[in-house]
Amino acid sequence: MRGEDLQIDRGLQDQLDFTIGDALTALKKRQQADGHLIFDLEADATIPAEYIFLNHHLDEREPALEQKLARYIRSIQQEEGGWPLYHGGAPDISASVKAYLALKITGDSPDQPHMAKARAVIHRLGGAEKTNVFTRYALALFGEVPWRAVPVMPVELMLMPKWFPANMWRFSYWSRTVIAPLLILAALKPKAINPTNTHIPELFLTPPEDIRDWQQNPTGRWTGKMFLQLDKILRVVEPYFPKKTRQKAIAKAEAFFTERLNGEDGLGAIFPAMANSVMAMEALGYPKDHPALVTAKKSIKLLVTEENDETFVQPCLSPIWDTSLSAHALLEAGEAPMGESAKGACDWLASKQILDVKGDWAEKAPDLRPGGWAFQYNNDHYPDVDDTAVVAMALHRTQNPAYKEAIDRAEEWIIGMQSTNGGWGAFDIDNDDHYLNHIPFADHGALLDPPTEDVSARCLSFLGQLGHDMSHPTVKRGIDYLKNLQEDDGSWYGRWGTNYVYGTWSVLSALNAVGVDMDADYVQKAVNWLKARQNDDGGWGESGDSYYEHMKHDAAPSTPSQTAWALLGLMAAGHVKDEATRKGIDFLLAHPRTKDGRWEEPWYNAVGFPRVFYLRYHGYSHFFPVWALSRYRNLTRSNDKSVQWGM
């Protein structure tokens, strides 16, 4: 398929030119004066609900905003009454309880039809007592459940040495930033002011005070049973921990999170950690005008977004991710590397590289120089290798010598962040003590940040674009890691994007970049899997259901972003002149678009934690289709039908 002469009719060429040009114009209109681009990042009902909880925990109400958030929560309620974790998903007990409580706090009567329907769904799912650990923490703060409803997480955990089987450095970055202030809350047990005196006893099938066995074994394994017994022991002995030791532990937890407060971008730059930090500072007695507390509250307000008269709260902001991926789309679509749009984006990205702060990742690599990028505007303690690889590839595509040092530092950092098994995690090295996912607290199954196929592929794509091939030891180890994790059907798992289409595109791009023979059997097995997953309308689609083993093969409606990933994967494998590719292109050309230039896509396209927390990147349905259509146009008009870039 590589090198074959491709002839596409004039009508298709005109369609490609018009659609790419129109979408590109709209994309460039989003660009900020300093060069960056940003789109909304949407989760489920839990984030706006928790924003309302925080206001009422502190008695710092915002009635007008809370009513807007309530309208949003009602707008995503399912017809049967519950709230899902992603568009089209099954009702989720924890999301539904949080949404119900938030609506009741903002004035919705339990007698209203939508509340009665929600209550019926919650009862059918087992009642509020069946919510997950993080929801039960929120309920404990409001006095809806006793503190024994949450697992024992003594603040003394902060004092554990690094060799100890359970210590903060064995957790992922997001876990560390969420847990440090949460440990303070669990130790001090502050009670929400709750000025409206709202309570939800009607959501429980059994009165909370009568429930004795709250904790569950999250994995069903013998290890989980062992940790359940440990939880019972800790519950008995914790009240007898020395007070001086407790105060020392609280002080250490406070020092940990205040060092990482991160200005107006907030602790870890993620909502749960930011909210916990505010509640912890209040519990510790910080005055209302304390600069750290004032700034932390402002960081949370910056997550509120209003677009098309719709108000919700983002789990975090995604400017570096959005800008770097948009830069690739701009360059693929023919924007001049030194032109205003591409150079503006790349100059802004280059300015955001973290070169002076050794973040938490340095615990495993103390001699490694910083050189990464974060996901958000600022998050110096927590750069991630996925953003770093994508940004550095965009800078490298421009061939602008001004970026050479930035690219070199990124290369050094990426190579230094490789884990022992040959893969890369998102934020840490060898963050893979899987036994910790068996503790009762870890019912979300994402306490850790082990290497994953998609992030590892991105790192290899970057190294391949720089010219490294299988002779490079880092690349060889990475390829071996990916080959070992290929699914039996030929696909690769997608940890951070939904799901196997995302993972398979990522790996195929990486294999092509490092010079793997794309006619190899295992590569073609992946190609055949992609073709087999194509829908009759020419597109590709996967839902959050695919993260459940028994539903991983279920069909799902085609989406523009996932279709673009599949097309980029096929083209990376050399399948440009292919009926499947052409049908995918036709799908994108025919798919409706919104007034702001994006392809219509209500479906969620990414994950925070599989099976627990899903994401909808509003930008994915803009820059990925532009990217795929532009690549198809470029390859069909070129004498060389091979993809020259890492992704």
XYZ file of C-alpha atoms in Angstrom:
647
model
C 0.000 0.000 0.000
C 2.904 2.373 0.579
C 4.084 4.129 -2.534
C 1.031 3.280 -4.639
C -0.383 6.027 -6.792
C -3.619 7.229 -5.286
C -6.155 8.982 -7.431
C -9.059 10.695 -5.751
C -11.719 12.418 -7.776
C -11.937 16.190 -8.003
C -15.188 16.208 -6.028
C -13.538 14.528 -3.056
C -10.556 16.868 -3.290
C -12.880 19.855 -3.213
C -14.765 18.415 -0.240
C -11.539 17.857 1.637
C -10.282 21.353 0.891
C -13.536 23.002 1.915
C -14.066 21.016 5.125
C -10.466 21.287 6.270
C -10.344 24.986 5.446
C -13.612 25.766 7.180
C -12.762 23.783 10.318
C -9.246 25.195 10.364
C -10.562 28.748 10.229
C -12.823 27.991 13.172
C -9.950 26.374 15.092
C -7.728 29.403 14.605
C -10.499 31.698 15.849
C -10.234 29.927 19.217
C -6.576 30.806 19.534
C -5.814 33.211 22.364
C -3.678 36.331 21.940
C -0.668 34.587 23.496
C -0.961 31.651 21.083
C -2.588 28.948 23.182
C -5.899 27.164 22.612
C -8.232 25.694 25.177
C -11.490 23.760 25.052
C -13.857 22.750 27.812
C -13.252 19.497 29.648
C -16.443 17.906 30.944
C -16.914 15.104 33.454
C -20.180 13.909 35.004
C -22.634 15.325 37.535
C -20.272 14.733 40.455
C -17.972 17.722 39.876
C -20.671 20.439 39.807
C -22.383 18.645 42.701
C -19.181 18.730 44.736
C -18.767 22.427 43.946
C -22.184 22.995 45.529
C -21.195 20.786 48.474
C -18.068 22.888 49.036
C -20.045 26.129 49.061
C -22.434 24.735 51.656
C -19.681 23.082 53.672
C -18.185 26.552 54.117
C -21.469 28.506 54.075
C -20.151 30.540 51.171
C -23.148 30.234 48.920
C -23.457 31.513 45.347
C -27.204 31.250 44.696
C -27.209 32.406 41.063
C -24.330 30.151 40.064
C -25.692 27.218 42.034
C -28.989 27.484 40.170
C -27.114 27.354 36.873
C -25.241 24.288 38.061
C -28.508 22.720 39.152
C -29.935 23.301 35.674
C -26.910 21.552 34.199
C -27.280 18.612 36.591
C -30.951 18.278 35.688
C -30.099 18.520 31.973
C -27.919 15.406 32.088
C -30.313 13.338 34.182
C -31.466 10.254 32.335
C -35.098 9.776 31.463
C -35.423 6.916 33.949
C -34.077 9.146 36.724
C -30.418 8.357 37.353
C -27.151 9.965 36.349
C -24.518 8.091 34.322
C -20.746 8.453 34.328
C -20.752 9.160 30.593
C -23.253 9.987 27.873
C -25.380 6.924 27.205
C -23.980 4.943 30.130
C -25.853 3.078 32.841
C -27.020 5.030 35.905
C -24.322 5.180 38.559
C -25.221 4.997 42.230
C -22.550 7.430 43.447
C -23.112 10.030 40.732
C -26.858 9.792 41.303
C -26.626 10.277 45.070
C -24.342 13.292 44.691
C -26.566 14.822 42.013
C -29.690 14.280 44.124
C -28.106 15.832 47.214
C -26.847 18.825 45.224
C -30.287 19.437 43.741
C -31.947 19.143 47.137
C -29.426 21.593 48.603
C -30.226 24.111 45.859
C -33.956 23.882 46.518
C -35.420 21.008 44.507
C -38.175 19.326 46.475
C -38.043 15.540 46.940
C -41.660 15.543 45.759
C -40.797 16.860 42.303
C -41.091 14.187 39.600
C -37.414 14.218 38.603
C -36.369 13.801 42.238
C -38.839 10.979 42.822
C -37.500 9.195 39.725
C -33.940 9.681 40.912
C -34.802 8.293 44.324
C -36.381 5.211 42.750
C -33.235 4.535 40.712
C -31.009 4.985 43.774
C -33.171 2.530 45.720
C -33.028 0.056 42.855
C -29.232 0.289 42.861
C -29.068 -0.568 46.563
C -29.506 2.769 48.294
C -27.009 5.463 49.245
C -25.176 2.956 51.441
C -23.822 1.391 48.227
C -21.953 4.500 47.103
C -18.205 4.497 46.613
C -15.614 5.595 49.154
C -15.198 9.168 47.919
C -18.956 9.713 48.006
C -19.122 8.373 51.548
C -16.417 10.847 52.586
C -18.628 13.659 51.260
C -21.636 12.223 53.095
C -19.610 11.902 56.304
C -18.642 15.571 56.134
C -22.341 16.443 55.882
C -23.214 14.096 58.739
C -25.291 11.817 56.524
C -23.234 8.764 57.451
C -21.007 8.067 60.470
C -17.257 8.279 59.946
C -17.044 4.503 60.274
C -18.621 4.455 56.798
C -15.235 5.312 55.303
C -12.093 3.162 55.479
C -9.563 3.930 58.165
C -6.859 6.116 56.636
C -4.861 7.391 59.625
C -3.078 10.667 59.035
C -0.028 8.896 60.487
C 0.334 7.463 56.995
C 2.252 10.677 56.278
C 4.995 9.525 58.659
C 5.603 6.154 57.046
C 9.103 5.714 55.565
C 9.506 5.072 51.851
C 10.327 1.398 52.399
C 7.016 0.826 54.191
C 4.475 -1.121 52.071
C 1.942 1.728 52.317
C 3.292 5.260 52.097
C 2.464 8.392 50.133
C 5.227 7.898 47.583
C 3.779 4.588 46.478
C 0.564 6.313 45.384
C -0.029 8.122 42.102
C 0.280 11.889 41.831
C -3.480 12.392 41.834
C -3.833 10.116 44.852
C -1.139 11.958 46.799
C -2.693 15.373 46.203
C -6.201 14.170 47.042
C -5.180 12.077 50.055
C -2.874 14.502 51.898
C -5.620 17.029 52.777
C -8.204 14.249 53.053
C -6.164 12.629 55.834
C -6.431 15.874 57.770
C -10.189 15.940 57.262
C -10.481 12.319 58.405
C -8.431 13.109 61.524
C -10.244 16.323 62.477
C -13.695 15.279 61.221
C -15.096 18.758 60.589
C -18.817 18.982 59.904
C -20.247 20.936 57.006
C -22.045 24.109 58.094
C -24.898 23.073 55.766
C -26.837 26.346 56.136
C -29.978 24.958 54.499
C -29.955 21.987 56.899
C -30.405 19.591 53.978
C -30.350 15.851 54.635
C -31.078 12.762 52.545
C -32.259 9.927 54.824
C -34.769 8.998 52.132
C -31.957 7.671 49.920
C -30.902 4.910 52.339
C -32.566 1.525 52.421
C -31.122 0.931 55.890
C -30.605 3.791 58.370
C -26.858 4.612 58.271
C -26.517 4.356 62.042
C -27.709 0.733 61.862
C -25.133 -0.341 59.272
C -22.073 -2.005 60.752
C -20.322 -3.453 57.719
C -19.570 -0.556 55.384
C -16.262 -1.581 53.839
C -15.959 -3.806 50.800
C -13.204 -5.854 49.223
C -12.667 -3.869 45.991
C -11.107 -6.755 44.054
C -12.605 -9.845 45.671
C -9.109 -11.279 46.118
C -7.615 -12.773 49.261
C -5.406 -9.682 49.540
C -8.526 -7.552 49.800
C -9.863 -9.767 52.587
C -6.596 -9.305 54.449
C -6.844 -5.522 54.145
C -10.450 -5.638 55.376
C -9.247 -7.341 58.535
C -6.500 -4.736 58.891
C -9.128 -1.999 58.561
C -11.072 -3.512 61.466
C -7.940 -3.644 63.618
C -7.009 -0.038 62.810
C -10.538 1.092 63.641
C -10.096 -0.276 67.168
C -6.580 1.003 67.831
C -6.655 4.372 66.048
C -8.243 6.266 68.970
C -5.235 5.268 71.064
C -2.577 6.679 68.721
C -0.365 9.173 70.629
C -1.618 12.757 70.315
C 1.874 14.122 69.684
C 2.351 11.679 66.836
C -1.002 12.669 65.386
C -0.159 16.364 65.523
C 3.180 15.667 63.874
C 1.416 13.725 61.113
C -1.158 16.468 60.576
C 1.645 19.012 60.314
C 3.425 16.866 57.750
C 0.250 16.450 55.685
C -0.277 20.208 55.835
C 3.309 20.875 54.771
C 2.983 18.409 51.902
C -0.073 19.962 50.326
C 0.714 23.612 51.055
C 4.092 23.237 49.336
C 2.200 22.116 46.236
C -0.731 24.568 46.330
C 0.316 25.801 42.888
C -1.118 29.318 43.043
C -4.294 30.013 41.085
C -3.947 26.653 39.331
C -4.576 24.832 42.609
C -3.286 21.727 44.345
C -2.416 19.191 41.672
C -4.497 21.419 39.353
C -7.387 18.951 39.780
C -10.725 19.731 41.412
C -10.906 16.988 44.106
C -7.489 17.872 45.504
C -8.248 21.595 45.316
C -11.566 21.215 47.169
C -9.952 19.012 49.822
C -7.175 21.567 50.333
C -9.706 24.335 50.971
C -11.666 22.233 53.474
C -8.447 21.141 55.190
C -7.212 24.713 55.580
C -10.560 25.730 57.012
C -10.470 22.772 59.416
C -6.958 23.743 60.493
C -8.215 27.201 61.407
C -6.781 29.292 58.591
C -8.392 32.755 58.723
C -10.699 33.576 55.830
C -8.292 36.196 54.503
C -5.236 33.914 54.584
C -3.568 34.362 51.167
C -3.186 30.622 50.582
C -6.853 29.977 51.350
C -8.060 32.919 49.263
C -5.971 31.784 46.303
C -7.056 28.157 46.643
C -10.712 29.200 46.539
C -10.059 31.319 43.464
C -8.414 28.348 41.730
C -11.664 26.408 42.128
C -13.797 29.223 40.739
C -11.601 29.279 37.628
C -12.895 25.787 36.811
C -16.439 27.073 36.296
C -17.243 27.416 32.614
C -20.102 28.892 30.672
C -20.449 27.919 27.030
C -23.599 28.107 24.968
C -25.491 29.183 28.111
C -24.458 25.943 29.806
C -22.632 26.157 33.110
C -20.675 23.310 34.633
C -17.468 22.778 36.586
C -14.446 21.273 34.903
C -12.377 18.663 36.741
C -9.270 20.513 35.560
C -8.115 22.711 32.685
C -6.379 21.283 29.616
C -4.558 24.113 27.795
C -1.221 22.419 27.102
C -2.886 19.233 25.871
C -5.348 21.163 23.718
C -2.693 23.495 22.321
C -0.210 20.753 21.474
C -2.777 18.588 19.701
C -4.164 21.640 17.907
C -0.630 22.502 16.793
C -0.291 19.073 15.187
C -3.612 19.588 13.392
C -2.561 23.060 12.224
C 0.738 21.782 10.861
C -0.859 18.749 9.227
C -3.415 21.023 7.567
C -0.670 23.046 5.947
C -0.189 25.970 8.268
C 3.309 27.387 7.849
C 5.555 26.435 10.782
C 6.695 30.039 11.052
C 3.207 31.398 10.435
C 1.211 33.234 13.080
C -0.998 30.339 14.196
C 1.513 27.484 14.372
C 4.385 29.560 15.683
C 2.154 31.287 18.194
C 1.028 27.948 19.581
C 4.520 26.474 19.636
C 6.126 29.561 21.189
C 3.552 29.469 23.966
C 4.153 25.761 24.503
C 7.918 26.246 24.617
C 7.465 28.893 27.312
C 5.607 26.416 29.535
C 8.344 23.778 29.766
C 9.275 22.974 33.362
C 13.042 23.245 33.656
C 13.753 24.283 37.240
C 11.455 22.234 39.501
C 12.159 18.637 40.410
C 8.677 17.378 41.131
C 7.456 14.251 42.866
C 8.754 12.146 39.957
C 12.310 12.885 41.176
C 11.792 10.570 44.162
C 12.603 7.715 41.759
C 15.047 9.674 39.567
C 16.844 12.256 41.732
C 19.631 12.846 39.202
C 17.327 13.370 36.208
C 17.057 16.958 34.977
C 13.536 18.380 34.636
C 12.323 18.838 31.078
C 8.639 18.029 30.906
C 5.344 19.779 30.401
C 2.224 19.642 32.564
C -1.324 19.178 31.340
C -2.653 22.401 32.844
C -1.436 26.009 32.702
C 0.904 25.429 35.634
C 1.603 22.287 37.647
C 5.350 22.270 38.154
C 5.439 19.369 40.595
C 3.509 17.150 38.188
C 4.605 17.232 34.538
C 3.464 14.205 32.555
C 5.258 12.272 29.892
C 2.239 12.104 27.547
C 1.979 15.896 27.262
C 5.748 16.156 27.063
C 5.985 13.758 24.121
C 3.118 15.411 22.229
C 4.419 18.938 22.803
C 7.975 18.034 21.855
C 6.785 16.308 18.668
C 4.870 19.455 17.706
C 7.930 21.620 18.303
C 10.089 19.192 16.343
C 7.684 19.220 13.375
C 8.348 22.911 12.831
C 12.096 22.296 12.348
C 12.605 25.633 14.092
C 16.143 25.631 15.587
C 14.911 27.870 18.395
C 13.233 24.823 19.944
C 16.240 22.510 19.870
C 17.175 22.877 23.538
C 13.569 22.341 24.632
C 13.338 19.181 22.517
C 16.678 17.900 23.813
C 15.619 18.400 27.425
C 12.321 16.647 26.723
C 14.160 13.723 25.136
C 16.451 13.406 28.145
C 13.513 13.511 30.553
C 11.370 11.045 28.602
C 14.196 8.517 28.404
C 14.853 8.943 32.122
C 11.194 8.355 32.988
C 11.027 4.847 31.485
C 9.902 2.222 33.979
C 11.664 -1.055 34.666
C 9.275 -3.082 32.505
C 9.992 -0.922 29.437
C 6.794 1.124 29.539
C 5.962 4.591 30.759
C 3.451 5.720 33.348
C 1.869 9.142 33.046
C 3.598 10.919 35.948
C 5.892 8.517 37.793
C 8.422 5.735 37.361
C 7.557 2.202 38.523
C 4.396 3.352 40.311
C 3.058 -0.177 40.200
C 2.621 -1.614 43.697
C -0.621 -3.265 42.623
C -1.366 -4.767 46.029
C -2.395 -1.258 47.133
C -5.410 -1.420 44.827
C -6.792 -4.076 47.205
C -7.188 -1.729 50.174
C -10.800 -0.699 50.969
C -9.988 2.941 50.152
C -9.052 1.980 46.577
C -12.490 0.905 45.372
C -11.990 3.244 42.398
C -9.159 0.981 41.229
C -6.872 3.856 40.279
C -4.673 4.491 43.279
C -1.589 3.931 41.122
C 0.021 5.177 37.913
C 1.581 2.099 36.306
C 2.924 2.085 32.743
C 0.246 1.982 30.066
C 0.173 1.149 26.387
C -1.001 4.535 25.119
C 1.454 6.654 27.100
C 4.298 4.282 26.239
C 3.387 4.478 22.573
C 3.473 8.269 22.686
C 6.984 8.233 24.125
C 8.143 5.871 21.397
C 6.468 8.050 18.766
C 8.492 11.005 20.022
C 11.759 9.080 20.092
C 11.047 7.671 16.632
C 10.310 11.115 15.227
C 13.713 12.208 16.519
C 15.297 9.399 14.510
C 15.718 6.650 17.112
C 14.897 3.127 15.961
C 14.956 -0.424 17.323
C 18.716 -0.230 17.774
C 18.202 2.245 20.610
C 17.921 0.316 23.911
C 15.119 2.524 25.253
C 13.105 2.000 22.079
C 13.733 -1.736 22.021
C 12.517 -2.135 25.599
C 9.462 -0.043 24.828
C 8.548 -2.097 21.757
C 8.956 -5.335 23.709
C 6.645 -3.925 26.382
C 3.971 -3.096 23.788
C 4.238 -6.435 21.997
C 3.755 -8.254 25.289
C 0.564 -6.323 26.002
C -1.162 -6.706 22.646
C -4.653 -8.144 23.157
C -5.510 -11.540 21.683
C -7.696 -9.848 19.073
C -4.817 -7.603 17.923
C -5.801 -4.377 19.642
C -4.131 -2.384 22.403
C -5.827 -1.013 25.502
C -6.389 2.728 25.852
C -5.949 3.940 29.440
C -6.435 7.665 28.859
C -8.642 7.667 25.750
C -11.684 5.538 24.938
C -10.479 2.840 24.434
C -9.034 0.125 22.190
C -9.315 2.355 19.124
C -7.312 4.978 21.001
C -4.718 2.497 22.209
C -4.387 0.798 18.828
C -3.974 4.101 16.971
C -1.330 5.164 19.499
C 0.682 1.955 19.144
C 0.457 1.773 15.345
C 1.755 5.341 15.155
C 4.644 4.443 17.443
C 5.565 1.273 15.551
C 5.664 3.197 12.294
C 7.749 5.978 13.840
C 10.500 3.676 15.141
C 10.776 1.765 11.875
C 8.951 -1.482 12.635
C 7.998 -3.490 9.550
C 4.347 -2.523 9.217
C 3.650 -5.725 7.269
C 4.594 -7.790 10.320
C 1.889 -10.230 11.377
C 1.209 -8.610 14.739
C 0.891 -5.193 13.112
C -1.525 -6.430 10.474
C -3.487 -8.197 13.189
C -4.069 -4.761 14.744
C -5.031 -3.329 11.357
C -7.521 -6.133 10.807
C -9.000 -5.497 14.243
C -9.533 -1.842 13.365
C -11.225 -2.745 10.097
C -13.450 -5.280 11.827
C -14.576 -2.629 14.320
C -15.704 -0.192 11.628
C -19.426 0.577 11.731
C -21.689 0.372 8.696
C -21.769 4.166 8.449
C -17.997 4.201 7.908
C -17.078 5.498 11.343
C -15.718 3.987 14.528
C -17.087 4.213 18.046
C -16.499 2.842 21.530
C -18.249 3.777 24.740
C -17.143 3.667 28.353
C -18.772 0.233 28.448
C -15.679 -1.165 26.756
C -13.775 -0.909 30.041
C -15.911 -3.748 31.368
C -14.554 -7.083 30.212
C -17.958 -8.515 29.336
C -18.812 -5.477 27.176
C -15.469 -4.747 25.540
C -16.679 -5.936 22.133
C -20.078 -4.237 22.209
C -20.917 -1.974 19.291
C -21.238 1.770 19.878
C -22.277 4.731 17.729
C -19.588 6.218 15.523
C -17.912 9.370 16.800
C -15.751 11.851 14.865
C -12.827 11.717 17.283
C -12.638 7.920 17.416
C -13.056 7.726 13.637
C -10.126 10.123 13.291
C -7.989 7.937 15.580
C -8.807 4.832 13.558
C -7.964 6.612 10.319
C -4.661 7.904 11.684
C -3.845 4.366 12.818
C -4.679 2.836 9.434
C -2.653 5.435 7.594
C 0.315 4.940 9.946
C 0.157 1.251 8.996
C 0.231 2.127 5.298
C -3.456 1.564 4.584
C -4.141 4.777 2.737
C -5.567 3.254 -0.432
C -8.126 1.170 1.360
C -11.888 0.965 1.313
C -12.080 1.192 5.123
C -10.024 4.373 5.086
C -12.096 5.951 2.340
C -15.350 5.090 4.151
C -13.984 6.692 7.321
C -13.078 9.834 5.400
C -16.562 9.952 3.895
C -18.050 9.617 7.382
C -16.121 12.644 8.623
C -16.977 14.708 5.556
C -20.685 13.968 5.928
C -20.964 14.252 9.716
C -22.801 17.342 11.053
C -20.788 20.126 12.627
C -21.604 22.745 15.221
C -21.631 26.506 14.759
C -18.164 26.785 16.288
C -16.635 24.412 13.751
C -16.491 21.224 15.795
C -17.958 17.939 14.647
C -21.069 17.074 16.661
C -20.097 14.614 19.387
C -22.019 14.238 22.652
C -20.183 11.016 23.498
C -17.419 10.879 26.073
C -14.046 10.147 24.519
C -11.596 9.763 27.418
C -11.189 8.544 30.979
C -9.837 9.711 34.274
C -10.322 6.335 35.971
C -11.793 3.458 33.932
C -15.219 2.372 35.226
C -15.271 5.263 37.712
C -14.580 8.651 36.105
C -14.949 9.542 32.432
C -14.194 12.659 30.421
C -15.426 14.494 27.371
C -12.754 16.609 25.717
C -14.730 19.157 23.727
C -11.702 19.809 21.524
C -11.262 16.225 20.361
C -14.117 16.551 17.884
C -12.387 19.537 16.316
C -8.657 19.016 15.991
C -8.614 15.229 15.493
C -10.962 15.205 12.454
C -9.003 18.113 10.932
C -5.809 16.164 11.531
C -7.090 12.924 9.959
C -8.651 14.600 6.924
C -5.506 16.649 6.353
C -3.255 13.618 6.586
C -5.408 11.766 4.090
C -5.248 14.735 1.739
C -1.482 15.001 2.148
C -0.815 11.308 1.562
C -3.113 11.006 -1.449
C -1.398 13.983 -3.095
C 2.147 12.870 -2.266
C 4.479 10.478 -4.039
C 5.413 9.045 -0.636
C 2.470 7.369 1.055
C 4.225 6.778 4.391
C 3.565 8.835 7.506
C 6.674 10.809 8.389
C 5.702 11.961 11.866
C 5.437 10.223 15.213
C 1.685 10.608 15.425
